[in-house]
mmCIF file of C-alpha atoms in Angstrom:
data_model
loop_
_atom_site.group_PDB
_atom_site.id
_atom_site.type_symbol
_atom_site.label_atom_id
_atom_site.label_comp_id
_atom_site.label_asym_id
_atom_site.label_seq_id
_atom_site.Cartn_x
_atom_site.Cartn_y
_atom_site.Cartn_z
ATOM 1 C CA UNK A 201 -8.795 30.489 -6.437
ATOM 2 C CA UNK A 202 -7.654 26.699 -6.079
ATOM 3 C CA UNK A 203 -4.355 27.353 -7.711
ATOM 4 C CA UNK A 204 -1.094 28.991 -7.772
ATOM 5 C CA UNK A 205 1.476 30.036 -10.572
ATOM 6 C CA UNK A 206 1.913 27.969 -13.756
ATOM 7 C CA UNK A 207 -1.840 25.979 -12.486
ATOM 8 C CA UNK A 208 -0.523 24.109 -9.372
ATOM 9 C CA UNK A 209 -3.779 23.197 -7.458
ATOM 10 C CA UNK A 210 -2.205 24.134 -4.139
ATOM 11 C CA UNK A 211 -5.431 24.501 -2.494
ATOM 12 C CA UNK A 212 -7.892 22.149 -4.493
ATOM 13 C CA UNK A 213 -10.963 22.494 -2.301
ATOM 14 C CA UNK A 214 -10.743 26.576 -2.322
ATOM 15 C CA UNK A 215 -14.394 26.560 -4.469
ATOM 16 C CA UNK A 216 -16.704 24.313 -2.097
ATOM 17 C CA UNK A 217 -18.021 26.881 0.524
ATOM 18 C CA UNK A 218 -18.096 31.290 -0.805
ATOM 19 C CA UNK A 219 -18.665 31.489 2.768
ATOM 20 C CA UNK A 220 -15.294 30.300 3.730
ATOM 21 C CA UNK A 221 -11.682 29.912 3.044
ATOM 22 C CA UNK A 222 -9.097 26.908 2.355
ATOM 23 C CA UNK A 223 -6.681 26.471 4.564
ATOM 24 C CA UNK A 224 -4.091 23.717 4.171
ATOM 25 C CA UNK A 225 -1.772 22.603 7.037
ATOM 26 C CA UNK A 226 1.126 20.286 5.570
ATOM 27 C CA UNK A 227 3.782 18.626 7.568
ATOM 28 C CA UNK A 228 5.709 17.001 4.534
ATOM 29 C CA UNK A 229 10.238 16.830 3.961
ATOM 30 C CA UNK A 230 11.297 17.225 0.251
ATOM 31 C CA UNK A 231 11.767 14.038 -0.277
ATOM 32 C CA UNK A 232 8.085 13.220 0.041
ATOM 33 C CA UNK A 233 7.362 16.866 -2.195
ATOM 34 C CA UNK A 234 9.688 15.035 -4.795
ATOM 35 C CA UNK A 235 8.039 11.526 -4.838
ATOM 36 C CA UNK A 236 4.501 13.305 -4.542
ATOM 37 C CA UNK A 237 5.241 15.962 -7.189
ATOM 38 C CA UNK A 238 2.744 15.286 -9.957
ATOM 39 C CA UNK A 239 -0.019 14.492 -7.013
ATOM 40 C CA UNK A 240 0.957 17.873 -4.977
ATOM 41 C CA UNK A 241 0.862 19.502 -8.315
ATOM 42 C CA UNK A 242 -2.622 18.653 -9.908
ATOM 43 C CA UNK A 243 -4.156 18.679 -5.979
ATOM 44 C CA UNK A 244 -5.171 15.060 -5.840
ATOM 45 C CA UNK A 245 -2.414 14.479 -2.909
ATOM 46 C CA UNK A 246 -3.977 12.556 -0.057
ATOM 47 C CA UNK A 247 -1.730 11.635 2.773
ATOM 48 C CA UNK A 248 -1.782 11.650 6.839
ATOM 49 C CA UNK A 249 0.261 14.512 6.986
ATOM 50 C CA UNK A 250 -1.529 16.886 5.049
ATOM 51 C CA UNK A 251 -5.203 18.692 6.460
ATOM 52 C CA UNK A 252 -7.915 20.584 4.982
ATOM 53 C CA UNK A 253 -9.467 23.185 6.517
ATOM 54 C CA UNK A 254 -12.349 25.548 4.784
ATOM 55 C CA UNK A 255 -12.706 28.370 7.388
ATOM 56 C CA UNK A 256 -13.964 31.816 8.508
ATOM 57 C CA UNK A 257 -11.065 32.564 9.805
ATOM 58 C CA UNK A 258 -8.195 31.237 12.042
ATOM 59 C CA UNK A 259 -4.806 32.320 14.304
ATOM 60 C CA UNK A 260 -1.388 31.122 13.515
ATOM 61 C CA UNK A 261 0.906 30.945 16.555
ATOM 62 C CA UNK A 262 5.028 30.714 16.141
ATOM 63 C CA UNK A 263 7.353 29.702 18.857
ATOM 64 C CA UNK A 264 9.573 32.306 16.863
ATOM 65 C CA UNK A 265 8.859 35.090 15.185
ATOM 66 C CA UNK A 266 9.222 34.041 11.236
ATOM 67 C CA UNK A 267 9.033 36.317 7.997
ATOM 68 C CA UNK A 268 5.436 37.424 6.240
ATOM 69 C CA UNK A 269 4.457 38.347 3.427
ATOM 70 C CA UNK A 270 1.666 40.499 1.924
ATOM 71 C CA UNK A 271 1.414 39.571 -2.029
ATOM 72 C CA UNK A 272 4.799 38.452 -2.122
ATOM 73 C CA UNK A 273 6.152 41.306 -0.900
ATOM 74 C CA UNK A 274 8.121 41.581 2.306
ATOM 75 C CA UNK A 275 6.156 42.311 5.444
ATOM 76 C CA UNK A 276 8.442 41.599 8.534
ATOM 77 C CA UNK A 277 8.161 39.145 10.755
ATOM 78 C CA UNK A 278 5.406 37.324 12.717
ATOM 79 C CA UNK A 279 4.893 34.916 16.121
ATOM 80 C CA UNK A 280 1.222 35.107 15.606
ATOM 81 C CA UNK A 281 -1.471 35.742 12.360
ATOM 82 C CA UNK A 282 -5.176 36.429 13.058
ATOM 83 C CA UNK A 283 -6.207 35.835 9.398
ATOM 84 C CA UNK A 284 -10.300 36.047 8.258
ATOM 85 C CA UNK A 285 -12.591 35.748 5.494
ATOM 86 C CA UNK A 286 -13.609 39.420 4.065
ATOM 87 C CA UNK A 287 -17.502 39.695 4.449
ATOM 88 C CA UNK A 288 -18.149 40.764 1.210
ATOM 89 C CA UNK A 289 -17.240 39.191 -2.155
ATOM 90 C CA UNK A 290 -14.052 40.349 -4.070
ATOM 91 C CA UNK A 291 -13.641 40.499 -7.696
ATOM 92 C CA UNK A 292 -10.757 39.366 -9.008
ATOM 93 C CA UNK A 293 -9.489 38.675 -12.639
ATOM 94 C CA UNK A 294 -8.818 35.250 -13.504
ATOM 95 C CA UNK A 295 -6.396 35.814 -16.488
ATOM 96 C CA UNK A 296 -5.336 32.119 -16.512
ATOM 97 C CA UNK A 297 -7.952 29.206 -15.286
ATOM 98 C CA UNK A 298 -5.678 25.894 -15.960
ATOM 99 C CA UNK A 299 -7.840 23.181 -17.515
ATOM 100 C CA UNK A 300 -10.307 21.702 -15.350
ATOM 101 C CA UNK A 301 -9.178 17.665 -14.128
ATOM 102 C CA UNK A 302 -12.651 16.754 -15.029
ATOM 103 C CA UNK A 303 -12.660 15.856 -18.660
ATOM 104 C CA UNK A 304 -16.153 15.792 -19.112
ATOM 105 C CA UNK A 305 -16.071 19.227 -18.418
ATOM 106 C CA UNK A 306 -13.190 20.317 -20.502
ATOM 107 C CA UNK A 307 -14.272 21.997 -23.558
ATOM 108 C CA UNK A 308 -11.762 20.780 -25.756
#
């Protein structure tokens, strides 16, 4: 899924590969978020401090342990992640799809 809440395209490349996973590294301030917001927001942002990744898998290291979470919900804290791709496909429901930012292949 390319997006998060409300259709923010936080991960616009998320549908090239089933066999792998996006994984976005961003080294941004809030002052480039707030210039960039429309950009960030629809996933068309292109800068030198922002990386794509699609992935099998990959392992986060922390100087210091910081705070994870499992579906939003409170997980304790972390100095390293070992995250993967599961090997089979998962179903999920897709209650909201925001409009797609090709209009030739909006159907309205």
């Amino acid at each position: 899924i390319p997006y998060w809440g409300y259709g923010a395209r936080i991960f616009p490349f998320a549908n090239e590969r089933p066999d792998r996973f996006s994984m976005r590294v961003v080294d941004i301030g809030s002052v480039d978020v707030a210039i960039h917001i429309r950009a960030l927001w629809r996933g068309t942002y292109r800068g030198s401090r922002i990386h794509d990744f699609l992935v099998e898998r990959a392992s986060i290291h922390y100087e210091d342990p910081v705070p994870f979470q499992i579906g939003g919900d409170a997980a304790g804290e972390r100095s390293t992640l070992n995250v993967s791709l599961y090997p089979k496909a998962v179903r999920v429901a897709d209650f909201y799809a925001p409009p797609s930012l090709d209009p030739a292949l909006d159907p309205s």
